[in-house]
Coordinates of C-alpha atoms and ligand atoms in Angstrom, one line a residue:
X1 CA 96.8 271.1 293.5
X2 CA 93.8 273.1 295.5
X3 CA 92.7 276.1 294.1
X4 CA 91.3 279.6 295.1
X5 CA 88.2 277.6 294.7
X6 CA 89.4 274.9 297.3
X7 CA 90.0 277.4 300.1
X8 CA 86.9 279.1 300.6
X9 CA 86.6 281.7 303.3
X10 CA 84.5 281.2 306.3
X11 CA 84.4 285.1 306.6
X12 CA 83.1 287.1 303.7
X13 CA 84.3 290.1 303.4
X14 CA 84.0 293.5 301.2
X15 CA 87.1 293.5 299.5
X16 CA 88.0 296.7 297.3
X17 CA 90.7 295.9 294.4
X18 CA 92.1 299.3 292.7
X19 CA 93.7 298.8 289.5
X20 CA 92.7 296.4 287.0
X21 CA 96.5 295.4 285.8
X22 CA 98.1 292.1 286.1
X23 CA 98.1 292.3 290.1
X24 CA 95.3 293.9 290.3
X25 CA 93.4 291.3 288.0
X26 CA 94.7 288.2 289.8
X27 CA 94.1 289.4 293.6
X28 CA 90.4 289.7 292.7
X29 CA 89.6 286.5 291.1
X30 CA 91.5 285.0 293.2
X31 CA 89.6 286.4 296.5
X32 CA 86.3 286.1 294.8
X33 CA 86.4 282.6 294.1
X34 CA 87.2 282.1 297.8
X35 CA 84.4 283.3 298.7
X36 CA 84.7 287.5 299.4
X37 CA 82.3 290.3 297.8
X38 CA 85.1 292.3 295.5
X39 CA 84.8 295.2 293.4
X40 CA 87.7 296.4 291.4
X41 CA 88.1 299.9 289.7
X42 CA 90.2 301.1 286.8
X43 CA 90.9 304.1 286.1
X44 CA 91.7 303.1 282.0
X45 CA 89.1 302.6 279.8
X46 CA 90.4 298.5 279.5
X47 CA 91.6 296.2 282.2
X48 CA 95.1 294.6 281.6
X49 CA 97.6 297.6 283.2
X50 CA 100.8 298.2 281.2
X51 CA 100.6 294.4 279.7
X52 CA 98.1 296.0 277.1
X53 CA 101.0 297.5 275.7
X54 CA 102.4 294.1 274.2
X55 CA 99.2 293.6 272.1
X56 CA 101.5 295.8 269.4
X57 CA 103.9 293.3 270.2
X58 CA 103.6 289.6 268.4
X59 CA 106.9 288.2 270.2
X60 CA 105.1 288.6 273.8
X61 CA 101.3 287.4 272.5
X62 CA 101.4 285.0 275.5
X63 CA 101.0 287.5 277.5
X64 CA 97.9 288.8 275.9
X65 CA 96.5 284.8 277.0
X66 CA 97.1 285.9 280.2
X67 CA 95.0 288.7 280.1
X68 CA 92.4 286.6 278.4
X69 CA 92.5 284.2 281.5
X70 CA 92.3 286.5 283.9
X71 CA 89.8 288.4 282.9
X72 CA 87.7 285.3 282.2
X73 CA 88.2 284.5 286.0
X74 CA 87.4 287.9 286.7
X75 CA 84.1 287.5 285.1
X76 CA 83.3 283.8 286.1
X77 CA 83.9 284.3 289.9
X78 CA 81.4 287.6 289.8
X79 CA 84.0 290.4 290.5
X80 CA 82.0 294.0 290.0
X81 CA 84.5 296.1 287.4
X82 CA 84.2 299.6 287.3
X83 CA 86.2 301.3 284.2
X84 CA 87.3 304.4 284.1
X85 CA 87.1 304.6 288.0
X86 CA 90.2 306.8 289.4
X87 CA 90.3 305.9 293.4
X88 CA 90.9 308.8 295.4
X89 CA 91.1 308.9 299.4
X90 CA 87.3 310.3 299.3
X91 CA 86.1 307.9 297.2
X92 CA 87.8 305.2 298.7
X93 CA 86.7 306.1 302.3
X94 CA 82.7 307.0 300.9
X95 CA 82.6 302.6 300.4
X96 CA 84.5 301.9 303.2
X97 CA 85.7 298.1 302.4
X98 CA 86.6 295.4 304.8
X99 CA 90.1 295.1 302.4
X100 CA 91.6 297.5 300.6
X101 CA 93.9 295.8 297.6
X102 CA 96.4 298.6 296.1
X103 CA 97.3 297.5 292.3
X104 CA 97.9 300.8 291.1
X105 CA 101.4 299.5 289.1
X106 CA 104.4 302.0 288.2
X107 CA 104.9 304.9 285.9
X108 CA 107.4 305.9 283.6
X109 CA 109.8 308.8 285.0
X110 CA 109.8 311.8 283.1
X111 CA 112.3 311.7 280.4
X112 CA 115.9 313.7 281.8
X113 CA 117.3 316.5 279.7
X114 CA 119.8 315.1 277.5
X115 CA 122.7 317.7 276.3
X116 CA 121.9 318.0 272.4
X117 CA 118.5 318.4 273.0
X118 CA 117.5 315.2 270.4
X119 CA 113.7 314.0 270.7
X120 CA 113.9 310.8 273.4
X121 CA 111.5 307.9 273.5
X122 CA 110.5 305.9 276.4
X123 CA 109.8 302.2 276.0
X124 CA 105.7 302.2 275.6
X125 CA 106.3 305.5 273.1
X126 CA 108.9 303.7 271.4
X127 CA 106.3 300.5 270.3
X128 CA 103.4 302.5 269.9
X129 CA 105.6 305.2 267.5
X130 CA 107.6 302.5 266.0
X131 CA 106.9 303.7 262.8
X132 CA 108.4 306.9 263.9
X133 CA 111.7 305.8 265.0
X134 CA 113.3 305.1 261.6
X135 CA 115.6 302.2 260.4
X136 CA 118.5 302.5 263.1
X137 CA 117.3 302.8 266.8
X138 CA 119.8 303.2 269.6
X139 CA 118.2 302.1 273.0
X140 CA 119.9 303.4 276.2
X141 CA 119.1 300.9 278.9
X142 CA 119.3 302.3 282.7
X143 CA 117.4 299.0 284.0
X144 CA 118.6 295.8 282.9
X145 CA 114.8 294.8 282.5
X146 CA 112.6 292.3 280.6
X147 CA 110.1 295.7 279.6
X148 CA 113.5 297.2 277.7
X149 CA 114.5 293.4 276.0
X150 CA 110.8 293.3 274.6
X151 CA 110.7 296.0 273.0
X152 CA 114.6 295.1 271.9
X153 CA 113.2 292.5 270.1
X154 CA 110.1 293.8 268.6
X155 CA 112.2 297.1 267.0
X156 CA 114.2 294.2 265.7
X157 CA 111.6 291.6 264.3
X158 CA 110.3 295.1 262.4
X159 CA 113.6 295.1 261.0
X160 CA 115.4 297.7 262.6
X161 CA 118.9 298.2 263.3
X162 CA 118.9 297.9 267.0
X163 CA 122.1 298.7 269.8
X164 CA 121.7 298.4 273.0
X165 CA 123.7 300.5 275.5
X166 CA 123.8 300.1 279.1
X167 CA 125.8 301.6 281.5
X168 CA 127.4 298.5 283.5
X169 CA 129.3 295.5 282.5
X170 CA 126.3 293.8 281.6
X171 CA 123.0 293.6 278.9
X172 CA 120.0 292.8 280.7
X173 CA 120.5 292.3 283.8
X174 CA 117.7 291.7 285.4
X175 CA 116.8 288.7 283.4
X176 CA 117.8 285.1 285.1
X177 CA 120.5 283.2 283.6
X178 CA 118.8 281.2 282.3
X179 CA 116.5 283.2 280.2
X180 CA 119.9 284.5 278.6
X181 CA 120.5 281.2 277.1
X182 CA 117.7 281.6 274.6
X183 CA 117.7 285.8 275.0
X184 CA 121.3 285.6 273.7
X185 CA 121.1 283.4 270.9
X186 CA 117.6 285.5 269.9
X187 CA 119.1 289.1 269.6
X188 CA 122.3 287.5 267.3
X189 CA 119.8 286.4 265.4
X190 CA 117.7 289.3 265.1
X191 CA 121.1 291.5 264.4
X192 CA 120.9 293.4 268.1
X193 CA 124.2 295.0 268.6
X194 CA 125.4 295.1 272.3
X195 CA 127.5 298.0 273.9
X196 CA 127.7 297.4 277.4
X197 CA 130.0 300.0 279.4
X198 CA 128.4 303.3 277.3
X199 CA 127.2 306.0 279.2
X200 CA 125.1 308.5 277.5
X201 CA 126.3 311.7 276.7
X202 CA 124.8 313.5 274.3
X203 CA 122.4 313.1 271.4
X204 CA 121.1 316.0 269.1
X205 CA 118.6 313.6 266.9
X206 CA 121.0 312.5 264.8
X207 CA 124.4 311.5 266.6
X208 CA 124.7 310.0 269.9
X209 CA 127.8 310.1 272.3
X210 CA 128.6 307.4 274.8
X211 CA 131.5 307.4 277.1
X212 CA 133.3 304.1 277.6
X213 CA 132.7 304.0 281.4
X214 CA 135.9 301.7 281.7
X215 CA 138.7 304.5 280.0
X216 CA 136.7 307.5 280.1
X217 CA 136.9 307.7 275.8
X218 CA 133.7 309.1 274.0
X219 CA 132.4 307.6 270.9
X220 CA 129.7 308.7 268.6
X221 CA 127.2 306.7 266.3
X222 CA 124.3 308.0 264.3
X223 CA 120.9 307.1 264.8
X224 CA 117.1 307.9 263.4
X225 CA 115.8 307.6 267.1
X226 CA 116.9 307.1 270.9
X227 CA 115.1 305.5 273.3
X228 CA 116.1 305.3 276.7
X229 CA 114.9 302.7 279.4
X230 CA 114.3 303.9 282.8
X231 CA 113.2 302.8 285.9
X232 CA 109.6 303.2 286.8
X233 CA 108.1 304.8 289.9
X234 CA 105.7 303.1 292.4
X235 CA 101.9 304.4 292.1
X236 CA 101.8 304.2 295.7
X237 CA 100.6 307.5 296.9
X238 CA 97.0 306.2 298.0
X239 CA 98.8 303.8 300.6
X240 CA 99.3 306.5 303.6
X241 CA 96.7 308.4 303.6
X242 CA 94.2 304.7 303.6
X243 CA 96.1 303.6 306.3
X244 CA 96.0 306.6 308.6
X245 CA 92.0 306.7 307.9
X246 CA 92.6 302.7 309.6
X247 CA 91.6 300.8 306.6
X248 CA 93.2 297.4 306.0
X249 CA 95.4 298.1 303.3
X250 CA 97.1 295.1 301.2
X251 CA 99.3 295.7 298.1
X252 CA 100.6 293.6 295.0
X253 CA 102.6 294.2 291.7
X254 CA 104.6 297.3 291.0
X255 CA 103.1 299.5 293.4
X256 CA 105.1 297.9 295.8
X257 CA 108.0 298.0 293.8
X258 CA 108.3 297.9 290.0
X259 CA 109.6 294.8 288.4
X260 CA 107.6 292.8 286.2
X261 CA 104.4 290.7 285.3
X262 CA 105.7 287.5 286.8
X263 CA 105.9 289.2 290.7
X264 CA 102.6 291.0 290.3
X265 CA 100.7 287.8 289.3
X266 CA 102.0 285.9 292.3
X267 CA 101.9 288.8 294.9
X268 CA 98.1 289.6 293.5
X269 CA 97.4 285.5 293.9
X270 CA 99.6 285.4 297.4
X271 CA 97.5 288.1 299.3
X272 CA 94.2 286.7 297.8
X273 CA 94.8 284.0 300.1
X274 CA 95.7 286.0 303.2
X275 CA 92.6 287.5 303.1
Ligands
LIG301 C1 106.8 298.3 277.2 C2 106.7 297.3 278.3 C3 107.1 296.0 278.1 C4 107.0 295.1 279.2 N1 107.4 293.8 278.9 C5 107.3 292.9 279.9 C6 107.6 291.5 279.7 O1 108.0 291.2 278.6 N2 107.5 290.7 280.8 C7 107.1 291.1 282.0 O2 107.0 290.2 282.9 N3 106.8 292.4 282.2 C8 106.9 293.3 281.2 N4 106.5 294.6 281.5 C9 106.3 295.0 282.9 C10 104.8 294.6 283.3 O3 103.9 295.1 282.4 C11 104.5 295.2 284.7 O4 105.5 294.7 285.6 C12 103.1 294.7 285.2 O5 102.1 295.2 284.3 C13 102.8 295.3 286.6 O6 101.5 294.9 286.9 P1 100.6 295.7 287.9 O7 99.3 295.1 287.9 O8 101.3 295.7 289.2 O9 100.6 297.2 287.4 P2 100.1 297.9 286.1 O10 100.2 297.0 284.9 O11 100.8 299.2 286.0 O12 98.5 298.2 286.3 C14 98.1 299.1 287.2 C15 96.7 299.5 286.9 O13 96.2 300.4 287.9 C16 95.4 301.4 287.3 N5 95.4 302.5 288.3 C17 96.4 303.3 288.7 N6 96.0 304.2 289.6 C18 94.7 304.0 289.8 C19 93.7 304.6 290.6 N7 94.0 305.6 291.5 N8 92.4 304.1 290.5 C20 92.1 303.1 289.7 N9 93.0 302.5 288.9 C21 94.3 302.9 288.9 C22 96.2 301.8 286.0 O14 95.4 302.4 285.1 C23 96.6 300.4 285.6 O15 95.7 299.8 284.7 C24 106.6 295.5 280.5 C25 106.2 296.9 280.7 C26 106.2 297.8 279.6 C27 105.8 299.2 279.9

């Protein structure tokens, strides 16, 4: 199979990569070893995005290769890395690239006010506190995503008792069928509950109510700890203001639209090529 390597550019160009995450990462190896002048800047101290998260994590360590590769690449194919680097409009327009790649990935939303006032986690808090969360965890899932089923796991392989309530009439939704075969068969095994039509209620840091979506009844269950899964938002806000000063702007990964490593790899890779 060719690679990046195979399908050199016959037009150099100054490419500009901001973010140094997944997407980020892959778009500028990938468009360095085809030949382009690329710079990428991170406004984090490491490169890696919200993957770096999972080093806490021994169930996802493959991802953590990943990172490995790509920063090898990174290095090999002579991309210029600037840390701690927050683009801005100004700073963007001072260089003035050819290419602009956007790679700035997703943020958590702000946690809601919950009625009872209890403490809330959100999914990165919850592995990097997990020590903090006690011996029964309740996880409220609002996404249906593999971010909320990794850290499902990890609570559990630290021995917690784990439930997972999600609104709909389904438990991770988001992953493919086929994934579910082995997901399944992993959270029996690992003693994850699953409540699926519960709707959070309340919690007051010690008792959670859910309603039963389907007949309207509320149950509660105690807990040490909640932690409730939301949708990220888009780090996209650089994308207009680029575009109206007429720079060529490309994006990848969960700026366009949060989902998960898999899509910000290919999209980074995909637009590499493009250019
Ligand atoms: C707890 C958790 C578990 C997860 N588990 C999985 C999993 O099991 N499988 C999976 O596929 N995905 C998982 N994900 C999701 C996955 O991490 C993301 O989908 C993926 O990291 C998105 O990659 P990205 O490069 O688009 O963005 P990000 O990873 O968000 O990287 C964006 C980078 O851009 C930088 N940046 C932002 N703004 C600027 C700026 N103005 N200037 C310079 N730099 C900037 C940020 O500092 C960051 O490093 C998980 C996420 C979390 C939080």
């Amino acid at each position: 199979m060719a690679g990046a390597g195979d399908a050199r550019t016959a037009q150099p160009r100054d490419v500009l990569v901001i973010g140094g995450g997944p997407a980020g990462l892959e778009a500028a190896w990938t468009a360095a070893a085809r030949g382009h002048r690329v710079q990428l800047w991170e406004a984090g101290q490491a490169l890696g995005g919200q993957l770096n998260v999972l080093r806490d994590v021994p169930s996802r360590a493959r991802y953590l290769k990943l990172l490995d590769h790509q920063q090898a690449q990174v290095l090999r194919h002579g991309v210029t890395v600037h840390l701690q680097r927050r683009a801005d409009v100004a700073s963007v327009l001072a260089v003035r690239p050819d290419v602009v790649v956007l790679a700035t990935g997703s943020s958590p939303q702000a946690a809601p006010a919950v009625p009872g006032g209890g403490p809330v986690y959100d999914v990165t808090l919850a592995v990097r506190e997990a020590d903090r969360l006690g011996d029964t965890v309740a996880v409220v899932d609002l996404t249906g995503e593999w971010a909320t089923l990794s850290v499902v796991e990890h609570l559990a392989d630290l021995g917690k008792r784990v439930t997972v309530y999600s609104p709909v009439a389904a438990v991770f939704w988001r992953t493919t069928i086929y994934s579910t075969l082995a997901t399944t068969r992993r959270l029996r095994e690992k003693g994850v509950r699953l409540a699926p039509l519960r709707r959070l209620q309340a919690w007051d840091g010690r008792v959670l109510t859910v309603e039963d979506v389907s007949c309207g009844e509320l149950h509660r269950h105690e807990a040490d700890a909640l932690v409730l899964a939301q949708y990220h938002m888009a780090n996209d806000s650089l994308r207009a203001p680029l575009q109206a000063a007429g720079l060529q702007v490309r994006e990848a990964g969960d700026c366009l639209a949060p989902r998960t490593a898999m899509e910000a790899v290919y999209e980074g890779a995909r637009l590499a090529y493009d250019i």
